[in-house]
Amino acid sequence: MPTPGDTSNWRKPPPRPEHRSPPDKGLSHFEQAQRSHGYRRPAPPPPKKKKKPPGRIAGGLGLASLGVICVGLIVLGIVMLMSNNALAVYVNGERIGYLPLNRETRDWDPENIQAQAVAHRARSVDAAIRVNERVSLEPVRANRRYHETLDVIIREVSQIFTYQIEATAIYVGGEHIAIMRTRALAEHVANWFINAHRNPDTTEAIIEGWEYRTVIVSDGDLMSADAVIERLDREVETIIQYIVREGDNPDLIRRMHGITLNRLLEDNNLPTNPIIRPGDVLDIRTTRPFLSVRTTQDETRTEVIPMEVIRETNDQMALGDINILQEGREGERTVVVRMVFINGQLISEEIISATITTHPETRIVEEGTSTTAMPDWR
């Protein structure tokens, strides 16, 4: 028995158990056992703060904004569906096609489209044309797959036009000769016709009374350049009689009249190397209607310079008696004369130079004036 006060054999109280945290809810039995043996799981992250739900006012504004956006999108879609996106092209009230409506085409003028269509048709007929149709544009809403390019529209519009050709009529001396597509072509024919009758001696060649007039015709009334030249050649045929002069030869004669040597020989039944003499008459057949060919020819001539006669009176001589005090003589000069011909007819002559080869001498004559009878000394 232990004695009172002896505490050596007292049983030691059991050790105080370690303070253990209460098992976490949500841990498995194995995890709780691990924790009881000193294992510590990392502390879980702090819980996220929950967002405070919006108030009633803020939520109402958000819904209103969303509604406004939806309504705006709907209105925009309706506007786009109902707005114009094309230009309808009409010719005399008939719709031809659609052009896309954009910044470039918004201000387009129908007159410009019509002018381009007329130019396109004019190129196809190679002439200036006039049309009766009118082009108009109208903004409309059209399916995009029906939109055409400007080139396609112009080509289609030009095919619809009924047109008349604005051509140039040629008149000579008030007489209608031909109708050609353009004035430039008619001027080309006139120049060709003039140049064809020029020769080295030609100073001027013009068509008398040549006139251009603008007319409206059909395509069948037009004539080609070759047809117009042929008609000009055969329009009027004139045969003139030319008298051969001193110094003339066949080549000089044909050049004066602007014809070929073969034509001159054939019309007069002359051989290849003809001999012509002054006074011979040649037929000159000219087929140059209304054409005036002006030529010049220089000719050297010898002319006599008349002598001057001085008459003196002598009252010692009987009336009617003449006494030659100085015989005198005529002079001589060489002149170059320029002759002007129009279609072979001599129009004028002009002296362009003169050289005196022999100077004239004055003749002095003494004439009696006395009426008194002289004494007879015989």
CSV table of C-alpha atoms in Angstrom, one decimal:
chain,number,residue,atom,x,y,z
A,1,MET,CA,0.0,0.0,0.0
A,2,PRO,CA,1.5,3.3,-0.8
A,3,THR,CA,2.0,5.5,2.0
A,4,PRO,CA,0.2,8.7,2.2
A,5,GLY,CA,2.1,11.4,0.5
A,6,ASP,CA,4.1,9.1,-1.6
A,7,THR,CA,3.5,10.1,-5.1
A,8,SER,CA,6.2,8.1,-6.9
A,9,ASN,CA,4.0,5.3,-7.8
A,10,TRP,CA,1.2,7.4,-8.8
A,11,ARG,CA,0.2,6.6,-12.3
A,12,LYS,CA,1.0,9.4,-14.7
A,13,PRO,CA,-2.0,10.9,-16.4
A,14,PRO,CA,-2.2,10.1,-20.0
A,15,PRO,CA,-0.7,12.6,-22.3
A,16,ARG,CA,-2.9,15.3,-23.5
A,17,PRO,CA,-3.9,14.6,-27.0
A,18,GLU,CA,-2.9,17.0,-29.6
A,19,HIS,CA,-5.5,19.4,-30.6
A,20,ARG,CA,-6.9,18.3,-33.8
A,21,SER,CA,-9.0,20.4,-36.0
A,22,PRO,CA,-12.4,19.1,-36.5
A,23,PRO,CA,-12.6,17.1,-39.5
A,24,ASP,CA,-13.4,19.2,-42.5
A,25,LYS,CA,-16.6,18.5,-44.0
A,26,GLY,CA,-16.4,17.1,-47.4
A,27,LEU,CA,-13.1,15.1,-46.6
A,28,SER,CA,-13.1,11.4,-47.2
A,29,HIS,CA,-12.3,9.0,-44.5
A,30,PHE,CA,-8.8,8.4,-45.9
A,31,GLU,CA,-8.1,12.1,-46.0
A,32,GLN,CA,-9.2,12.4,-42.4
A,33,ALA,CA,-6.8,9.6,-41.4
A,34,GLN,CA,-4.0,11.4,-43.2
A,35,ARG,CA,-4.7,14.6,-41.3
A,36,SER,CA,-4.8,12.7,-37.9
A,37,HIS,CA,-1.2,11.6,-38.6
A,38,GLY,CA,0.1,15.0,-39.2
A,39,TYR,CA,-0.6,15.5,-42.9
A,40,ARG,CA,-1.8,18.9,-43.8
A,41,ARG,CA,-3.6,19.4,-47.1
A,42,PRO,CA,-2.9,22.8,-48.5
A,43,ALA,CA,-5.5,25.3,-47.5
A,44,PRO,CA,-8.2,25.7,-50.1
A,45,PRO,CA,-8.3,29.0,-52.0
A,46,PRO,CA,-10.6,31.6,-50.5
A,47,PRO,CA,-14.0,31.4,-51.9
A,48,LYS,CA,-14.8,33.8,-54.8
A,49,LYS,CA,-16.9,36.6,-54.0
A,50,LYS,CA,-20.2,36.4,-55.7
A,51,LYS,CA,-21.2,39.2,-57.9
A,52,LYS,CA,-23.8,41.4,-56.6
A,53,PRO,CA,-26.9,41.0,-58.7
A,54,PRO,CA,-27.8,44.2,-60.7
A,55,GLY,CA,-30.5,46.3,-59.4
A,56,ARG,CA,-33.8,46.7,-61.0
A,57,ILE,CA,-32.9,50.0,-62.7
A,58,ALA,CA,-29.7,48.8,-64.3
A,59,GLY,CA,-31.4,45.7,-65.6
A,60,GLY,CA,-34.2,47.7,-67.1
A,61,LEU,CA,-31.8,50.0,-69.0
A,62,GLY,CA,-29.9,47.0,-70.5
A,63,LEU,CA,-33.1,45.4,-71.7
A,64,ALA,CA,-34.2,48.8,-73.2
A,65,SER,CA,-30.9,49.2,-75.0
A,66,LEU,CA,-31.1,45.7,-76.5
A,67,GLY,CA,-34.6,46.4,-77.6
A,68,VAL,CA,-33.6,49.7,-79.3
A,69,ILE,CA,-30.7,47.9,-81.1
A,70,CYS,CA,-33.0,45.2,-82.4
A,71,VAL,CA,-35.6,47.7,-83.6
A,72,GLY,CA,-32.8,49.7,-85.3
A,73,LEU,CA,-31.5,46.7,-87.1
A,74,ILE,CA,-35.0,45.7,-88.2
A,75,VAL,CA,-35.7,49.3,-89.5
A,76,LEU,CA,-32.3,49.4,-91.3
A,77,GLY,CA,-33.1,46.1,-93.0
A,78,ILE,CA,-36.5,47.3,-94.1
A,79,VAL,CA,-35.0,50.5,-95.5
A,80,MET,CA,-32.3,48.6,-97.4
A,81,LEU,CA,-35.0,46.3,-98.8
A,82,MET,CA,-37.1,49.2,-99.9
A,83,SER,CA,-34.3,51.7,-101.1
A,84,ASN,CA,-33.3,52.1,-104.7
A,85,ASN,CA,-30.2,50.2,-105.8
A,86,ALA,CA,-30.3,50.4,-109.6
A,87,LEU,CA,-31.0,52.8,-112.5
A,88,ALA,CA,-33.6,51.5,-114.9
A,89,VAL,CA,-32.7,52.5,-118.5
A,90,TYR,CA,-35.7,53.3,-120.7
A,91,VAL,CA,-35.9,53.9,-124.5
A,92,ASN,CA,-39.2,55.5,-125.5
A,93,GLY,CA,-40.8,54.1,-122.3
A,94,GLU,CA,-39.5,50.6,-122.9
A,95,ARG,CA,-37.1,49.3,-120.1
A,96,ILE,CA,-33.9,48.0,-121.5
A,97,GLY,CA,-31.9,47.0,-118.4
A,98,TYR,CA,-30.5,48.1,-115.1
A,99,LEU,CA,-27.3,49.9,-114.1
A,100,PRO,CA,-26.0,49.6,-110.5
A,101,LEU,CA,-26.8,52.8,-108.5
A,102,ASN,CA,-23.8,54.1,-106.7
A,103,ARG,CA,-21.8,57.2,-106.3
A,104,GLU,CA,-20.5,57.1,-109.8
A,105,THR,CA,-23.8,56.5,-111.5
A,106,ARG,CA,-26.1,58.6,-109.2
A,107,ASP,CA,-25.5,61.8,-111.2
A,108,TRP,CA,-25.4,60.2,-114.7
A,109,ASP,CA,-27.2,62.2,-117.4
A,110,PRO,CA,-29.4,60.1,-119.8
A,111,GLU,CA,-28.2,62.5,-122.6
A,112,ASN,CA,-24.7,61.2,-122.1
A,113,ILE,CA,-25.8,57.6,-122.4
A,114,GLN,CA,-27.7,58.4,-125.5
A,115,ALA,CA,-24.7,60.2,-127.0
A,116,GLN,CA,-22.5,57.2,-126.3
A,117,ALA,CA,-25.1,54.8,-127.9
A,118,VAL,CA,-25.4,57.1,-131.0
A,119,ALA,CA,-21.6,57.1,-131.3
A,120,HIS,CA,-21.5,53.3,-131.0
A,121,ARG,CA,-24.1,53.0,-133.8
A,122,ALA,CA,-22.3,55.6,-135.9
A,123,ARG,CA,-19.1,53.5,-135.8
A,124,SER,CA,-21.0,50.4,-136.9
A,125,VAL,CA,-22.4,52.2,-140.0
A,126,ASP,CA,-19.3,54.4,-140.5
A,127,ALA,CA,-21.2,57.6,-140.7
A,128,ALA,CA,-22.8,60.3,-138.6
A,129,ILE,CA,-26.4,59.4,-137.7
A,130,ARG,CA,-29.5,61.0,-136.2
A,131,VAL,CA,-32.0,59.1,-134.1
A,132,ASN,CA,-35.5,59.8,-133.0
A,133,GLU,CA,-35.5,57.7,-129.8
A,134,ARG,CA,-34.9,59.2,-126.4
A,135,VAL,CA,-33.1,57.6,-123.4
A,136,SER,CA,-34.3,58.1,-119.8
A,137,LEU,CA,-33.1,56.9,-116.4
A,138,GLU,CA,-35.2,56.1,-113.3
A,139,PRO,CA,-33.9,55.0,-109.8
A,140,VAL,CA,-35.5,51.7,-108.9
A,141,ARG,CA,-35.1,48.6,-106.6
A,142,ALA,CA,-33.9,45.6,-108.7
A,143,ASN,CA,-32.3,42.3,-108.1
A,144,ARG,CA,-28.6,42.6,-108.3
A,145,ARG,CA,-28.3,39.7,-110.7
A,146,TYR,CA,-30.1,41.7,-113.3
A,147,HIS,CA,-27.6,44.6,-113.2
A,148,GLU,CA,-25.6,45.2,-116.3
A,149,THR,CA,-22.4,47.1,-117.2
A,150,LEU,CA,-22.5,50.4,-119.0
A,151,ASP,CA,-20.9,48.9,-122.2
A,152,VAL,CA,-23.7,46.2,-122.3
A,153,ILE,CA,-26.4,48.8,-121.9
A,154,ILE,CA,-25.0,51.1,-124.6
A,155,ARG,CA,-24.7,48.2,-127.0
A,156,GLU,CA,-28.3,47.1,-126.4
A,157,VAL,CA,-29.6,50.7,-126.6
A,158,SER,CA,-27.8,51.4,-129.9
A,159,GLN,CA,-29.4,48.3,-131.4
A,160,ILE,CA,-32.9,49.6,-130.8
A,161,PHE,CA,-32.3,53.0,-132.4
A,162,THR,CA,-33.9,53.6,-135.8
A,163,TYR,CA,-31.5,56.0,-137.4
A,164,GLN,CA,-30.9,58.2,-140.5
A,165,ILE,CA,-27.4,59.0,-141.8
A,166,GLU,CA,-26.2,62.5,-141.6
A,167,ALA,CA,-24.2,62.6,-144.9
A,168,THR,CA,-22.6,65.2,-147.2
A,169,ALA,CA,-24.1,66.0,-150.6
A,170,ILE,CA,-21.7,67.2,-153.3
A,171,TYR,CA,-23.0,69.9,-155.6
A,172,VAL,CA,-21.1,71.5,-158.5
A,173,GLY,CA,-22.5,74.7,-160.0
A,174,GLY,CA,-25.8,73.9,-158.2
A,175,GLU,CA,-26.0,70.5,-159.8
A,176,HIS,CA,-26.3,67.4,-157.5
A,177,ILE,CA,-23.4,65.1,-158.1
A,178,ALA,CA,-23.2,62.5,-155.3
A,179,ILE,CA,-23.8,61.8,-151.6
A,180,MET,CA,-20.9,60.6,-149.4
A,181,ARG,CA,-20.7,59.5,-145.8
A,182,THR,CA,-18.6,62.4,-144.4
A,183,ARG,CA,-17.4,65.7,-145.5
A,184,ALA,CA,-13.8,64.6,-145.0
A,185,LEU,CA,-14.3,61.8,-147.5
A,186,ALA,CA,-15.9,64.3,-150.0
A,187,GLU,CA,-12.9,66.7,-149.6
A,188,HIS,CA,-10.5,63.8,-150.2
A,189,VAL,CA,-12.3,63.0,-153.5
A,190,ALA,CA,-12.1,66.6,-154.5
A,191,ASN,CA,-8.4,66.8,-153.8
A,192,TRP,CA,-7.7,63.5,-155.6
A,193,PHE,CA,-9.7,64.7,-158.6
A,194,ILE,CA,-7.8,68.0,-158.8
A,195,ASN,CA,-4.4,66.4,-158.3
A,196,ALA,CA,-5.1,63.8,-161.0
A,197,HIS,CA,-5.3,66.6,-163.6
A,198,ARG,CA,-2.3,68.6,-162.5
A,199,ASN,CA,0.9,68.6,-164.4
A,200,PRO,CA,4.3,70.2,-163.9
A,201,ASP,CA,3.1,73.4,-165.6
A,202,THR,CA,0.0,73.7,-163.6
A,203,THR,CA,-0.1,76.8,-161.4
A,204,GLU,CA,-3.7,76.4,-160.2
A,205,ALA,CA,-6.5,73.8,-160.4
A,206,ILE,CA,-9.9,74.4,-158.9
A,207,ILE,CA,-13.4,72.9,-159.3
A,208,GLU,CA,-15.7,75.7,-160.2
A,209,GLY,CA,-18.8,75.9,-157.9
A,210,TRP,CA,-17.9,73.0,-155.7
A,211,GLU,CA,-20.3,73.0,-152.7
A,212,TYR,CA,-21.1,70.8,-149.7
A,213,ARG,CA,-24.5,70.4,-148.2
A,214,THR,CA,-25.6,68.3,-145.1
A,215,VAL,CA,-28.5,65.9,-145.9
A,216,ILE,CA,-30.3,63.1,-144.1
A,217,VAL,CA,-30.4,59.9,-146.2
A,218,SER,CA,-30.6,56.2,-145.9
A,219,ASP,CA,-27.6,53.9,-146.2
A,220,GLY,CA,-28.5,53.0,-149.8
A,221,ASP,CA,-28.1,56.6,-151.1
A,222,LEU,CA,-24.4,56.7,-150.2
A,223,MET,CA,-21.7,56.5,-152.9
A,224,SER,CA,-18.2,55.2,-152.7
A,225,ALA,CA,-15.2,57.4,-153.6
A,226,ASP,CA,-14.5,55.5,-156.8
A,227,ALA,CA,-18.1,55.9,-158.0
A,228,VAL,CA,-18.0,59.6,-157.3
A,229,ILE,CA,-14.8,60.1,-159.3
A,230,GLU,CA,-16.2,58.0,-162.2
A,231,ARG,CA,-19.3,60.2,-162.2
A,232,LEU,CA,-17.3,63.4,-162.2
A,233,ASP,CA,-15.3,62.1,-165.1
A,234,ARG,CA,-18.3,61.3,-167.3
A,235,GLU,CA,-20.6,64.1,-166.1
A,236,VAL,CA,-19.7,66.5,-169.0
A,237,GLU,CA,-17.5,65.9,-172.0
A,238,THR,CA,-16.2,68.8,-173.9
A,239,ILE,CA,-14.3,68.8,-177.2
A,240,ILE,CA,-12.5,72.0,-178.0
A,241,GLN,CA,-10.6,72.9,-181.2
A,242,TYR,CA,-7.0,73.9,-180.8
A,243,ILE,CA,-5.0,75.6,-183.5
A,244,VAL,CA,-1.3,74.6,-183.5
A,245,ARG,CA,1.0,77.6,-183.2
A,246,GLU,CA,4.7,78.1,-183.9
A,247,GLY,CA,6.8,76.1,-181.4
A,248,ASP,CA,4.0,73.8,-180.3
A,249,ASN,CA,4.5,70.1,-179.9
A,250,PRO,CA,2.2,67.2,-178.8
A,251,ASP,CA,3.7,67.1,-175.3
A,252,LEU,CA,3.3,70.8,-174.7
A,253,ILE,CA,-0.3,70.8,-176.0
A,254,ARG,CA,-1.4,67.9,-173.8
A,255,ARG,CA,0.3,69.6,-170.7
A,256,MET,CA,-1.6,72.8,-171.4
A,257,HIS,CA,-4.9,71.0,-171.4
A,258,GLY,CA,-4.1,68.6,-168.6
A,259,ILE,CA,-4.7,65.4,-170.6
A,260,THR,CA,-2.5,62.4,-171.4
A,261,LEU,CA,-0.5,62.1,-174.6
A,262,ASN,CA,-2.3,58.8,-175.5
A,263,ARG,CA,-5.7,60.6,-175.3
A,264,LEU,CA,-4.5,63.4,-177.6
A,265,LEU,CA,-3.1,60.9,-180.2
A,266,GLU,CA,-6.2,58.7,-180.1
A,267,ASP,CA,-8.7,61.5,-180.5
A,268,ASN,CA,-6.8,62.9,-183.5
A,269,ASN,CA,-5.7,59.5,-185.1
A,270,LEU,CA,-2.0,60.5,-184.9
A,271,PRO,CA,0.9,58.1,-184.9
A,272,THR,CA,3.2,57.6,-181.9
A,273,ASN,CA,5.7,60.3,-183.1
A,274,PRO,CA,3.4,62.8,-184.9
A,275,ILE,CA,4.6,65.7,-186.9
A,276,ILE,CA,2.3,68.8,-186.4
A,277,ARG,CA,2.6,72.1,-188.1
A,278,PRO,CA,1.4,75.6,-187.3
A,279,GLY,CA,-2.2,76.0,-188.4
A,280,ASP,CA,-3.2,72.3,-187.8
A,281,VAL,CA,-6.4,71.9,-185.9
A,282,LEU,CA,-6.5,69.3,-183.1
A,283,ASP,CA,-9.5,68.0,-181.2
A,284,ILE,CA,-9.0,68.2,-177.4
A,285,ARG,CA,-11.4,66.0,-175.5
A,286,THR,CA,-11.6,67.0,-171.9
A,287,THR,CA,-13.6,65.1,-169.3
A,288,ARG,CA,-12.9,67.5,-166.5
A,289,PRO,CA,-16.4,68.8,-165.7
A,290,PHE,CA,-16.3,72.0,-163.7
A,291,LEU,CA,-12.5,71.7,-163.3
A,292,SER,CA,-10.4,74.8,-164.2
A,293,VAL,CA,-6.8,74.0,-164.8
A,294,ARG,CA,-4.7,77.1,-165.0
A,295,THR,CA,-1.3,76.7,-166.7
A,296,THR,CA,1.5,79.1,-167.8
A,297,GLN,CA,3.9,79.0,-170.6
A,298,ASP,CA,6.9,81.3,-171.2
A,299,GLU,CA,7.8,82.1,-174.8
A,300,THR,CA,10.8,84.1,-176.2
A,301,ARG,CA,10.0,86.5,-179.0
A,302,THR,CA,11.8,89.1,-181.1
A,303,GLU,CA,10.0,92.4,-181.5
A,304,VAL,CA,10.7,95.5,-183.5
A,305,ILE,CA,11.3,98.8,-181.7
A,306,PRO,CA,9.8,101.6,-183.9
A,307,MET,CA,12.2,104.5,-184.7
A,308,GLU,CA,11.2,108.0,-183.7
A,309,VAL,CA,10.5,110.4,-186.6
A,310,ILE,CA,11.2,114.1,-186.1
A,311,ARG,CA,9.6,116.5,-188.6
A,312,GLU,CA,11.1,119.9,-189.1
A,313,THR,CA,9.7,122.7,-191.2
A,314,ASN,CA,11.6,124.9,-193.7
A,315,ASP,CA,9.9,128.0,-195.1
A,316,GLN,CA,12.5,128.2,-197.8
A,317,MET,CA,11.3,125.0,-199.3
A,318,ALA,CA,8.1,124.7,-201.3
A,319,LEU,CA,5.1,123.2,-199.7
A,320,GLY,CA,5.2,119.4,-200.2
A,321,ASP,CA,8.9,119.1,-200.6
A,322,ILE,CA,10.7,116.7,-198.2
A,323,ASN,CA,14.3,116.6,-197.4
A,324,ILE,CA,15.7,113.6,-195.3
A,325,LEU,CA,18.3,115.0,-192.9
A,326,GLN,CA,18.8,111.7,-191.1
A,327,GLU,CA,17.7,108.4,-192.4
A,328,GLY,CA,17.3,106.6,-189.1
A,329,ARG,CA,16.4,102.9,-188.4
A,330,GLU,CA,14.2,100.7,-186.3
A,331,GLY,CA,15.5,98.9,-183.3
A,332,GLU,CA,15.0,95.3,-182.1
A,333,ARG,CA,14.5,93.6,-178.7
A,334,THR,CA,14.1,90.1,-177.3
A,335,VAL,CA,11.2,89.6,-174.9
A,336,VAL,CA,10.0,86.7,-172.7
A,337,VAL,CA,6.3,86.5,-172.7
A,338,ARG,CA,4.3,84.5,-170.0
A,339,MET,CA,1.1,83.1,-171.5
A,340,VAL,CA,-1.7,82.1,-169.1
A,341,PHE,CA,-4.1,79.3,-170.2
A,342,ILE,CA,-7.2,78.0,-168.6
A,343,ASN,CA,-8.2,74.5,-169.9
A,344,GLY,CA,-5.9,75.2,-172.9
A,345,GLN,CA,-7.5,78.5,-173.8
A,346,LEU,CA,-5.2,81.5,-173.9
A,347,ILE,CA,-6.4,84.1,-171.4
A,348,SER,CA,-3.7,86.6,-171.1
A,349,GLU,CA,-0.1,87.4,-172.0
A,350,GLU,CA,2.5,89.3,-169.9
A,351,ILE,CA,6.0,90.4,-170.7
A,352,ILE,CA,8.3,89.4,-167.9
A,353,SER,CA,11.6,90.5,-169.4
A,354,ALA,CA,12.9,92.5,-172.3
A,355,THR,CA,16.4,92.9,-173.8
A,356,ILE,CA,17.3,95.5,-176.5
A,357,THR,CA,19.5,94.0,-179.1
A,358,THR,CA,19.6,96.9,-181.6
A,359,HIS,CA,18.8,100.5,-180.5
A,360,PRO,CA,16.7,102.5,-182.8
A,361,GLU,CA,17.9,105.7,-184.5
A,362,THR,CA,15.8,108.8,-185.0
A,363,ARG,CA,14.7,109.8,-188.5
A,364,ILE,CA,14.8,113.5,-189.2
A,365,VAL,CA,12.7,114.9,-192.0
A,366,GLU,CA,12.6,118.4,-193.3
A,367,GLU,CA,9.4,119.5,-194.9
A,368,GLY,CA,8.8,122.7,-196.9
A,369,THR,CA,6.1,125.1,-196.0
A,370,SER,CA,6.5,128.0,-198.5
A,371,THR,CA,3.6,128.7,-200.9
A,372,THR,CA,5.4,131.4,-203.0
A,373,ALA,CA,6.7,130.3,-206.4
A,374,MET,CA,10.4,130.2,-206.5
A,375,PRO,CA,12.2,132.0,-209.5
A,376,ASP,CA,13.3,129.9,-212.3
A,377,TRP,CA,17.0,130.4,-212.7
A,378,ARG,CA,17.2,128.2,-215.8
